[in-house]
PDB file of C-alpha atoms in Angstrom:
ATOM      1  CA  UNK A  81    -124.215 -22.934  16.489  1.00 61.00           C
ATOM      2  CA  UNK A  82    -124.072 -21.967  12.520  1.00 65.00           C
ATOM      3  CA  UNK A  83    -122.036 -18.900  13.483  1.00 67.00           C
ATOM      4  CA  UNK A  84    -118.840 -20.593  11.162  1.00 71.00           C
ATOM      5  CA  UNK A  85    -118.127 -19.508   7.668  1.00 78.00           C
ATOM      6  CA  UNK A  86    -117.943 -22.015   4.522  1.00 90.00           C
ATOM      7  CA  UNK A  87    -120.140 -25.086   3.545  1.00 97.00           C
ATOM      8  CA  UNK A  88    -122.011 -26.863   6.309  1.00 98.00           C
ATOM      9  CA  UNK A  89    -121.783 -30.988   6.585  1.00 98.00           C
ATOM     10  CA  UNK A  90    -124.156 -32.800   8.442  1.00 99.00           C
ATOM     11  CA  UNK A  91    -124.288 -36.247   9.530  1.00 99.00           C
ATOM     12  CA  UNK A  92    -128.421 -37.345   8.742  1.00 98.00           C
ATOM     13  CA  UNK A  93    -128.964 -38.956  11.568  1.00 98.00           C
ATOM     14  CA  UNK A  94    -125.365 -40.216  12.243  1.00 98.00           C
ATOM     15  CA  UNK A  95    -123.596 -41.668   8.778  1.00 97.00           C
ATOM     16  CA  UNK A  96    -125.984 -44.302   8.214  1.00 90.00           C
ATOM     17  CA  UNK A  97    -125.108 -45.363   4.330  1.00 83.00           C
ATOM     18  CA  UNK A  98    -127.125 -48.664   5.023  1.00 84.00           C
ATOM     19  CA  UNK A  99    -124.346 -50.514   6.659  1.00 88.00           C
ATOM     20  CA  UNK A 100    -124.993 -48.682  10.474  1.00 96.00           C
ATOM     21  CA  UNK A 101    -128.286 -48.331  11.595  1.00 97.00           C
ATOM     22  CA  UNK A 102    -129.739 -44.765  11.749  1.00 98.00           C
ATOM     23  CA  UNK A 103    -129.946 -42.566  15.209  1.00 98.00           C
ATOM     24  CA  UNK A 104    -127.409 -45.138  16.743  1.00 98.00           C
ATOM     25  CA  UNK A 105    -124.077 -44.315  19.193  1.00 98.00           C
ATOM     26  CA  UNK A 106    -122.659 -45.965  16.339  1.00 98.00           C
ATOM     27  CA  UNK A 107    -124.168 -43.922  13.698  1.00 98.00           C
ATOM     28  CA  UNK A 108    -123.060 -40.864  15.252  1.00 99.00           C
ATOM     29  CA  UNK A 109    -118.996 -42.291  16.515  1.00 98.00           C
ATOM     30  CA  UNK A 110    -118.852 -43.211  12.501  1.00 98.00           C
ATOM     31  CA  UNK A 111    -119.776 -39.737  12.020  1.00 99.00           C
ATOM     32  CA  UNK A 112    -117.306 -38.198  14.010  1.00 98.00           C
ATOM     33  CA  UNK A 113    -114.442 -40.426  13.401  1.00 98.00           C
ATOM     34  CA  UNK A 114    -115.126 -38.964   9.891  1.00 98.00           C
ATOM     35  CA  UNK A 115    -114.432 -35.633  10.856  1.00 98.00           C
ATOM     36  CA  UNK A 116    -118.042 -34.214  10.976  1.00 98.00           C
ATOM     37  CA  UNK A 117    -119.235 -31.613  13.778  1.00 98.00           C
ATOM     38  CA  UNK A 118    -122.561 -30.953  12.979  1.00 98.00           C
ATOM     39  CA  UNK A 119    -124.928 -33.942  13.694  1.00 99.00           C
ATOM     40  CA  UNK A 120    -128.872 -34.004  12.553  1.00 99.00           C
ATOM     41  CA  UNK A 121    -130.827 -35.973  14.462  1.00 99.00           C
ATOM     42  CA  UNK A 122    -134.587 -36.563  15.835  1.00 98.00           C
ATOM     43  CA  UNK A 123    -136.318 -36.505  19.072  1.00 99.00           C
ATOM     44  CA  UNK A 124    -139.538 -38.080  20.890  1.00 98.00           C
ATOM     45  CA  UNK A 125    -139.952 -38.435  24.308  1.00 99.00           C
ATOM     46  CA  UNK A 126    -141.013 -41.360  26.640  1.00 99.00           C
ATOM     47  CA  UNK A 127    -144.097 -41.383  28.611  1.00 98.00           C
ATOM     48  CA  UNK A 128    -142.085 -40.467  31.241  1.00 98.00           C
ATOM     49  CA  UNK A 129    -140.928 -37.612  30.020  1.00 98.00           C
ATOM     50  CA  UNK A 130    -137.286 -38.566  28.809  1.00 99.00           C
ATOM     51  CA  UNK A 131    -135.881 -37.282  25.036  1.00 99.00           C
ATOM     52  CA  UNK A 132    -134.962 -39.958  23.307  1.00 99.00           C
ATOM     53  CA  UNK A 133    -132.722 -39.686  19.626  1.00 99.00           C
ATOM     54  CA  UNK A 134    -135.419 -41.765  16.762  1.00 98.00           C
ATOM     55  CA  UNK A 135    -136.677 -40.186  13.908  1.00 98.00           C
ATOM     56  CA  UNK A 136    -140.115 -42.639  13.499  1.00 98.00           C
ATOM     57  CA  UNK A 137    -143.706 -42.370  15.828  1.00 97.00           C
ATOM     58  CA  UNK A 138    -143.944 -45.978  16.842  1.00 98.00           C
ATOM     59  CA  UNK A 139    -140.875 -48.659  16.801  1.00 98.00           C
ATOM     60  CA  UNK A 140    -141.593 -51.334  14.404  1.00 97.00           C
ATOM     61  CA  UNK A 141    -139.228 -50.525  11.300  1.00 97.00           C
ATOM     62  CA  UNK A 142    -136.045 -50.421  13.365  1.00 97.00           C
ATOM     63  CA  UNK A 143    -136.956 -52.658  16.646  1.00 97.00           C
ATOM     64  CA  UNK A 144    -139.665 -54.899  14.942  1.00 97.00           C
ATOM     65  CA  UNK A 145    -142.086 -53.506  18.091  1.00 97.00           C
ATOM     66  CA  UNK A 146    -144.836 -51.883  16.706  1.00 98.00           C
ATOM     67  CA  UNK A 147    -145.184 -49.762  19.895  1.00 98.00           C
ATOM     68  CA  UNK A 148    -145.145 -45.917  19.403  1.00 98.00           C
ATOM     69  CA  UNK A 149    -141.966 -44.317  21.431  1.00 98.00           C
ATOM     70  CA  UNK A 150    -144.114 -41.953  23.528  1.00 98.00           C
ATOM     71  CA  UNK A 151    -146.181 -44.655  24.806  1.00 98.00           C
ATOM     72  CA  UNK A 152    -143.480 -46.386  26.599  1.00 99.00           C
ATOM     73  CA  UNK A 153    -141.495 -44.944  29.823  1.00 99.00           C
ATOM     74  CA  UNK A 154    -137.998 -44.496  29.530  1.00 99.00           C
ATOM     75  CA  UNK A 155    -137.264 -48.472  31.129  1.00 99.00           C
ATOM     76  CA  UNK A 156    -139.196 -50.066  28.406  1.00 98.00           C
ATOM     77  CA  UNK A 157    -137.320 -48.227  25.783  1.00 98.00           C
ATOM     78  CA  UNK A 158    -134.103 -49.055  27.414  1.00 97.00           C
ATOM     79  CA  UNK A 159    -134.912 -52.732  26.636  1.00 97.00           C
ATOM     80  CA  UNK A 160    -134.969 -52.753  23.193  1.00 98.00           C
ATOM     81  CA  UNK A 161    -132.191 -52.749  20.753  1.00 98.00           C
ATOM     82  CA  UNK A 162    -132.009 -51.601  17.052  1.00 97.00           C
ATOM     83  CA  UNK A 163    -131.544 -54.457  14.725  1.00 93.00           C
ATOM     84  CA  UNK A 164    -130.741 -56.857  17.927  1.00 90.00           C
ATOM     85  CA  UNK A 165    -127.505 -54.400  19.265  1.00 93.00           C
ATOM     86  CA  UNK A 166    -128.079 -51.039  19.201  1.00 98.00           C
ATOM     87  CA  UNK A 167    -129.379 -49.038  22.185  1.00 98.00           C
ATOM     88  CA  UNK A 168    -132.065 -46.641  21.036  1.00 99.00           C
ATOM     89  CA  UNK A 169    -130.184 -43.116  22.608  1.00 99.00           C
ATOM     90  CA  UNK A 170    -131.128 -40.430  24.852  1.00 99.00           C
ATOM     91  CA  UNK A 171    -130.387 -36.567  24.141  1.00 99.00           C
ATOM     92  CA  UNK A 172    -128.633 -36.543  27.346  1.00 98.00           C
ATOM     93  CA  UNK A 173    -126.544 -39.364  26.335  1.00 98.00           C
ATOM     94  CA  UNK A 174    -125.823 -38.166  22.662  1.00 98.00           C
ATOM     95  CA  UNK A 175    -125.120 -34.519  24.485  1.00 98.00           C
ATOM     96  CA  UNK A 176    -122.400 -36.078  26.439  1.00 98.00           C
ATOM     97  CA  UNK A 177    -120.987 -38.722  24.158  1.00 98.00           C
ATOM     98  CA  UNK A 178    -120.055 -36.028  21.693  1.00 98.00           C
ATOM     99  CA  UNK A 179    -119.252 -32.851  23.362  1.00 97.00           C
ATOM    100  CA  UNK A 180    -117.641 -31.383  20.784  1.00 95.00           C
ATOM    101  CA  UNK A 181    -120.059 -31.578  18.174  1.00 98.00           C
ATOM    102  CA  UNK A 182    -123.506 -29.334  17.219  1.00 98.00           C
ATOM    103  CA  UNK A 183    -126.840 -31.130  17.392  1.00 98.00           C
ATOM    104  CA  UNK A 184    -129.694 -30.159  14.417  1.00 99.00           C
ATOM    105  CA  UNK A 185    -132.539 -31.498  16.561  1.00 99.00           C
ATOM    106  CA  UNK A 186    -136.028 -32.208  15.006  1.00 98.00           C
ATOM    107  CA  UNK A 187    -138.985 -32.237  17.469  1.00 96.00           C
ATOM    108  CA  UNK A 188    -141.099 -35.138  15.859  1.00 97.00           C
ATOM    109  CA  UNK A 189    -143.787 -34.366  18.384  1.00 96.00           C
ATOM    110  CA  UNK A 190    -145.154 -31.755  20.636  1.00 97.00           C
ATOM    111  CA  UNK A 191    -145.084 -34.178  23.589  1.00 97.00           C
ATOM    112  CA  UNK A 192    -141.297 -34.048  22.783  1.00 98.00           C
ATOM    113  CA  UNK A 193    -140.872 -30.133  22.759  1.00 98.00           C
ATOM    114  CA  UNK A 194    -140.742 -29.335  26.594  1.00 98.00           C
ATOM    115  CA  UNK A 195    -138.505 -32.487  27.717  1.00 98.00           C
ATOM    116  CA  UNK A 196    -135.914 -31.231  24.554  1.00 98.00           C
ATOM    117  CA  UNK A 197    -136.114 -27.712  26.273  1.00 98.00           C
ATOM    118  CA  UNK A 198    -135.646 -28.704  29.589  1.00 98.00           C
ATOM    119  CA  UNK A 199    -132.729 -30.650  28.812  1.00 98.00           C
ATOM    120  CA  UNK A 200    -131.060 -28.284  26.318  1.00 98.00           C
ATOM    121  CA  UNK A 201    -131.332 -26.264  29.350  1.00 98.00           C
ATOM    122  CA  UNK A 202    -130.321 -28.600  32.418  1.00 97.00           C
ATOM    123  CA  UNK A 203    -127.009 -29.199  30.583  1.00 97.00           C
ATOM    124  CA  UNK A 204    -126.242 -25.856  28.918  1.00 97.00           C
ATOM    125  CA  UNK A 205    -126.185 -27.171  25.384  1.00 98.00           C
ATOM    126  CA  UNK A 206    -127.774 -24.327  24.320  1.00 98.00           C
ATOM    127  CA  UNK A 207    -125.200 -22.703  22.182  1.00 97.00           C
ATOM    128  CA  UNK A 208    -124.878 -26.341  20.459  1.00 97.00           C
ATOM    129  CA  UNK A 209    -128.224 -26.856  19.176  1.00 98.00           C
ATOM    130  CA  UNK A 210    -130.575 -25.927  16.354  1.00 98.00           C
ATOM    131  CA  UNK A 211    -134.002 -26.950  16.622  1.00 98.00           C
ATOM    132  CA  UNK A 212    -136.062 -27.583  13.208  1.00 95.00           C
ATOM    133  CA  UNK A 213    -139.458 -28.933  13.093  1.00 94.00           C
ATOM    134  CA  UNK A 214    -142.310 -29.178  10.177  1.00 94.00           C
ATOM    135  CA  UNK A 215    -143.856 -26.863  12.509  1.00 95.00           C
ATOM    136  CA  UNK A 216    -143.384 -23.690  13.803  1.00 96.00           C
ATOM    137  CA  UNK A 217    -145.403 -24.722  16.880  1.00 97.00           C
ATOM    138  CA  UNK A 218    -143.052 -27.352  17.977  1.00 98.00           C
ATOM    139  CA  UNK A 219    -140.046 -24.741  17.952  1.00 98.00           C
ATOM    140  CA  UNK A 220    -141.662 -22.295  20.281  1.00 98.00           C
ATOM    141  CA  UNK A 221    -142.432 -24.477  22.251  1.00 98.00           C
ATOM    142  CA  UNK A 222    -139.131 -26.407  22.341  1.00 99.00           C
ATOM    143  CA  UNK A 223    -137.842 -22.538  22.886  1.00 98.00           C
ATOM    144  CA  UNK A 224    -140.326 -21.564  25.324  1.00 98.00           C
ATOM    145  CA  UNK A 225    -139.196 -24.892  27.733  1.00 98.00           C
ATOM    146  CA  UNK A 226    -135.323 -24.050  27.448  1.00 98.00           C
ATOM    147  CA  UNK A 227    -136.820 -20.620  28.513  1.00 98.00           C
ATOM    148  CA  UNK A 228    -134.315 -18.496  26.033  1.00 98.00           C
ATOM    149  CA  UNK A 229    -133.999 -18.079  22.199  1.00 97.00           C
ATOM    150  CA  UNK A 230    -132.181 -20.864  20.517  1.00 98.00           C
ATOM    151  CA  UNK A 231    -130.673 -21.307  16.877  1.00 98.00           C
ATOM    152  CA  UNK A 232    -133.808 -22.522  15.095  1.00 98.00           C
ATOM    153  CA  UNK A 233    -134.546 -23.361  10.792  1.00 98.00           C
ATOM    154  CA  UNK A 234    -137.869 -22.307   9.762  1.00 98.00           C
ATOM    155  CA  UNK A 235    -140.779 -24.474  10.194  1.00 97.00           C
ATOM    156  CA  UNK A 236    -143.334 -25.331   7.148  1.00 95.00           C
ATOM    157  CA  UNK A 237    -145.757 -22.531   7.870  1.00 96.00           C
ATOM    158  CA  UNK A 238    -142.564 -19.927   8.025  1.00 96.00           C
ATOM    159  CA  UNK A 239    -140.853 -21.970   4.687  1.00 97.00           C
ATOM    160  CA  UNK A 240    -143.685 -21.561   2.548  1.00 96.00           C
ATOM    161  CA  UNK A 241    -143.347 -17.740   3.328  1.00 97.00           C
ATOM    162  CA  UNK A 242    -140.012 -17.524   2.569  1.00 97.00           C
ATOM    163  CA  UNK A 243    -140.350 -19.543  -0.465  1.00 96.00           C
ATOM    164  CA  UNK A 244    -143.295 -17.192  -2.141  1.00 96.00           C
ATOM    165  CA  UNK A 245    -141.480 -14.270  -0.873  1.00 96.00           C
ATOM    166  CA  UNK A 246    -138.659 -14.587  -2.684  1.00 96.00           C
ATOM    167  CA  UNK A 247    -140.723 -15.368  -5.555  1.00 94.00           C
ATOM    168  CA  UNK A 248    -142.096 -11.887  -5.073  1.00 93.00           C
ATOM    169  CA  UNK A 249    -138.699  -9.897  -4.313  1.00 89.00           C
ATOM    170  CA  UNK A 250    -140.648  -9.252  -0.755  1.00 92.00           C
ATOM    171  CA  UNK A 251    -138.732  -8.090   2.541  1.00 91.00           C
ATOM    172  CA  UNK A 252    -139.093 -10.323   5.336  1.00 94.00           C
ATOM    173  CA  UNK A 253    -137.699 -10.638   8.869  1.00 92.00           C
ATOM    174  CA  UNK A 254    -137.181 -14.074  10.802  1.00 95.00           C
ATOM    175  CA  UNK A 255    -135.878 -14.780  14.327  1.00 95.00           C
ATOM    176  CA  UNK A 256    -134.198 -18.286  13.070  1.00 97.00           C
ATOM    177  CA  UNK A 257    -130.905 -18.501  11.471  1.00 97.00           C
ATOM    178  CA  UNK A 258    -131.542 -20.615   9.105  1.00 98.00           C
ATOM    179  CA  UNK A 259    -134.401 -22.528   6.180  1.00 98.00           C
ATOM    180  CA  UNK A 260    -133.742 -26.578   6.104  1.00 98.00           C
ATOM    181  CA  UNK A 261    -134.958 -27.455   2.824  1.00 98.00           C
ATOM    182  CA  UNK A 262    -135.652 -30.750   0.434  1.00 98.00           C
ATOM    183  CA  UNK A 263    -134.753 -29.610  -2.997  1.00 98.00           C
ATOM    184  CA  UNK A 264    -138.113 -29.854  -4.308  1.00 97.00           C
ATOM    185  CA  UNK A 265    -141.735 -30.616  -2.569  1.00 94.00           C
ATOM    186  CA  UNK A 266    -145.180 -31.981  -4.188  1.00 93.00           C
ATOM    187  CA  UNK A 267    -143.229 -31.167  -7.247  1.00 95.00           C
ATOM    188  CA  UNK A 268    -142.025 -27.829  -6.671  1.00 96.00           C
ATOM    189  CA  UNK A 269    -138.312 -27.098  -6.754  1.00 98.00           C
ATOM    190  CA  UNK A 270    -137.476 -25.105  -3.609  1.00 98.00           C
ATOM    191  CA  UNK A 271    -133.789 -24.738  -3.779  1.00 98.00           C
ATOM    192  CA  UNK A 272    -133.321 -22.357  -6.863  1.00 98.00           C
ATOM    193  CA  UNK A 273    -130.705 -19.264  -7.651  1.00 98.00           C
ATOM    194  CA  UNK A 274    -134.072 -16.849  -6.696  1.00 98.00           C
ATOM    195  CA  UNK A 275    -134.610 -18.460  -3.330  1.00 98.00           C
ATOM    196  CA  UNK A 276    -130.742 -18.481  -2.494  1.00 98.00           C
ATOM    197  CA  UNK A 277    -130.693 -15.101  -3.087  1.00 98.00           C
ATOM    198  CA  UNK A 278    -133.406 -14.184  -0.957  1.00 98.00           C
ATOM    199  CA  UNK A 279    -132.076 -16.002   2.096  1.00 98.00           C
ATOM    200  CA  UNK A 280    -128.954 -13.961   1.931  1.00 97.00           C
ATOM    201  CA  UNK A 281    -131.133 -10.778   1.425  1.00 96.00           C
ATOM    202  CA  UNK A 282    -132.356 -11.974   4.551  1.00 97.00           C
ATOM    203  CA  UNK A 283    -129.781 -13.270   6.810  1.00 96.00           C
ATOM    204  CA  UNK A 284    -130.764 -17.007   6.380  1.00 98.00           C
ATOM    205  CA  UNK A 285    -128.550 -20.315   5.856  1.00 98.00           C
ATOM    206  CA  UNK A 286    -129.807 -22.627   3.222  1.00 98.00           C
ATOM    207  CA  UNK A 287    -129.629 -26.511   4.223  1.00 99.00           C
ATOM    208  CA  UNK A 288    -130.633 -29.146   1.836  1.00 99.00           C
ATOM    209  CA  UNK A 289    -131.536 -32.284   2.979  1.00 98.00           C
ATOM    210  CA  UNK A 290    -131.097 -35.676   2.231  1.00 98.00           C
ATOM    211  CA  UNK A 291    -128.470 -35.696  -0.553  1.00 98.00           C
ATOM    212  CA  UNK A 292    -126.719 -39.090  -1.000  1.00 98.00           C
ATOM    213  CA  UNK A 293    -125.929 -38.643  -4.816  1.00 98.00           C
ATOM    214  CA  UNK A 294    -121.818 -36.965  -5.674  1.00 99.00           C
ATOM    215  CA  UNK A 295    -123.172 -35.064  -9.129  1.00 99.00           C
ATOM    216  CA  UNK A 296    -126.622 -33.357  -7.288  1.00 99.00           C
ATOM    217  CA  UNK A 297    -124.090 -32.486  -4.394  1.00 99.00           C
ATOM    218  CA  UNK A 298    -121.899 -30.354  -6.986  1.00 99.00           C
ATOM    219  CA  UNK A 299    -124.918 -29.319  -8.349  1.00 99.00           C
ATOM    220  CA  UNK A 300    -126.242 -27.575  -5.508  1.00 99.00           C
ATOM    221  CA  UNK A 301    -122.787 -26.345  -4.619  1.00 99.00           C
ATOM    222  CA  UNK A 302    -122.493 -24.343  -7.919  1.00 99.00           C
ATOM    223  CA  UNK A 303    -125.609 -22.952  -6.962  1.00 98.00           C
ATOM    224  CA  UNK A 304    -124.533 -21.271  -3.551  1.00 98.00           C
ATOM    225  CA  UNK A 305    -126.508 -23.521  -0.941  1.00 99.00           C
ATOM    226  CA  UNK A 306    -124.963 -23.034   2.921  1.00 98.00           C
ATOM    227  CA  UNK A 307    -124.563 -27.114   3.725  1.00 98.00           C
ATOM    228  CA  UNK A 308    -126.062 -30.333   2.784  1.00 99.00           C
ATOM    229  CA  UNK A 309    -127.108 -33.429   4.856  1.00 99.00           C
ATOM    230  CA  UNK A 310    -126.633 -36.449   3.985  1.00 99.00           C
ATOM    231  CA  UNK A 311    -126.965 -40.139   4.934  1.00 98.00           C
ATOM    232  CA  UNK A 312    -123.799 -41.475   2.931  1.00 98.00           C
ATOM    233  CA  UNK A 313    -121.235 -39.275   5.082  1.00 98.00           C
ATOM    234  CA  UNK A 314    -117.761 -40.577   3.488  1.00 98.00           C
ATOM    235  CA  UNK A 315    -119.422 -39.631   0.099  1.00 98.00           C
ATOM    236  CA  UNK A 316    -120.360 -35.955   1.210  1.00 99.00           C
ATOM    237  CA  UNK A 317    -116.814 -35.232   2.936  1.00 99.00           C
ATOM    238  CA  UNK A 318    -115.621 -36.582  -0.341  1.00 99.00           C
ATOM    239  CA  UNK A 319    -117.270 -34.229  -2.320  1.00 99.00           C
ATOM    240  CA  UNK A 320    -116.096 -31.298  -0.433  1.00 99.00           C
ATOM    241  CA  UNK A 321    -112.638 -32.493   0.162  1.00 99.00           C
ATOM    242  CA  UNK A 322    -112.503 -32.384  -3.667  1.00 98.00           C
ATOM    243  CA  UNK A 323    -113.832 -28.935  -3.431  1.00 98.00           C
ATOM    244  CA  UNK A 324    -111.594 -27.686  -1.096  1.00 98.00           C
ATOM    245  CA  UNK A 325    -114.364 -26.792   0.986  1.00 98.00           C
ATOM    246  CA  UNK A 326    -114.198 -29.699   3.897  1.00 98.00           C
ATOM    247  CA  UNK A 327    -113.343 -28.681   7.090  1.00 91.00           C
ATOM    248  CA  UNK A 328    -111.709 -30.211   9.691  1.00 83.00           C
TER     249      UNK A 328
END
């Protein structure tokens, strides 16, 4: 899936600037429309057993049900809208909607990881995918289900390795392709000229997530980071159409 050269643009769970709702068919169509290929999104599963694309445990903030997601079969969640219109998505749906696009999937849960596997694998979207996850768990698992190696970011556990290992000049050897990133955490900034340098030592792609704001965007530019995610889409492809460094 990251096997292209140049800067990497993804669409934070669709381009959701505040005016579409997040993890929406709507989200992502906006996305595309805008030119954008890679597409980061989140995944629980039903009771059931059925992925579903929503980044948050239970439903309240977006549906106003305070229900959690895995608690409900896949009917129950097909009942409820997003802010009164929106169908909440399934992976299989999203997968077909948008066949030409990449999917940066997060497991949210480990209930989640062996229905995301299992349907990575049922529809051959394997070479489309990266799976991310704050844990390292989660991604073998999600790995183990689609029963072959997929593109995968570090988890937490992995990224704080990476992160004092560069700090140290040590070698290191992953099997994922790439370290997804905020730029700083509990006060520590992660995304530094050291750290860059060490992923390329290392074979890795640096993603920074979420970055809604045009001057921190150059900012980590100048400094060599692989791609960015952001909410505000139009701004990001802005940013790098100024750059020369958008691509269709």
């Amino acid at each position: 899936m990251l096997n292209s050269t140049g800067v990497q643009a993804f669409a934070h769970r669709g381009a959701n600037n505040g005016v579409i709702p997040e993890n929406t068919f709507a989200a992502f169509a906006e996305a595309v429309s805008l030119g954008y290929h890679l597409l980061e999104t989140d995944i629980h599963a039903s009771s059931d057993g059925v992925p579903f694309v929503f980044h948050d445990a239970d439903l309240k903030r977006l549906t106003g049900d305070p229900r959690r997601l895995e608690d409900l079969s896949a009917a129950d969640i097909a009942s409820l809208t997003i802010h009164g219109n929106h169908a909440i998505p399934k992976l299989a749906d999203l997968l077909e909607a948008f066949p030409e696009t990449c999917l940066n999937l997060d497991a949210k849960s480990e209930a989640a990881t062996a229905p995301m596997g299992r349907m990575i694998r049922d529809t051959g979207a394997a070479n489309r995918v990266c799976i991310g996850s704050f844990s390292d768990r989660r991604i073998r698992m999600v790995m183990q289900a689609a029963g072959r190696p997929l593109c995968h970011s570090l988890g937490t556990a992995h990224a704080a390795q990476f992160y004092f290992a560069a700090q140290l000049h040590l070698p290191q050897r992953f099997s994922a392709c790439c370290v997804q990133l905020p730029v700083t955490h509990r006060g520590v900034t992660l995304i530094t000229k050291r750290t860059l340098a060490h992923a390329r030592r290392i074979g890795l792609k640096v993603h920074v997530w979420t970055i809604n704001d045009a001057p921190e965007m150059h900012r980590l530019l100048d400094l060599g980071v692989d791609g960015l995610m952001a909410d505000d889409c139009a701004l990001l492809k802005s940013v790098l159409t100024e750059r020369a460094l958008w691509q269709d």
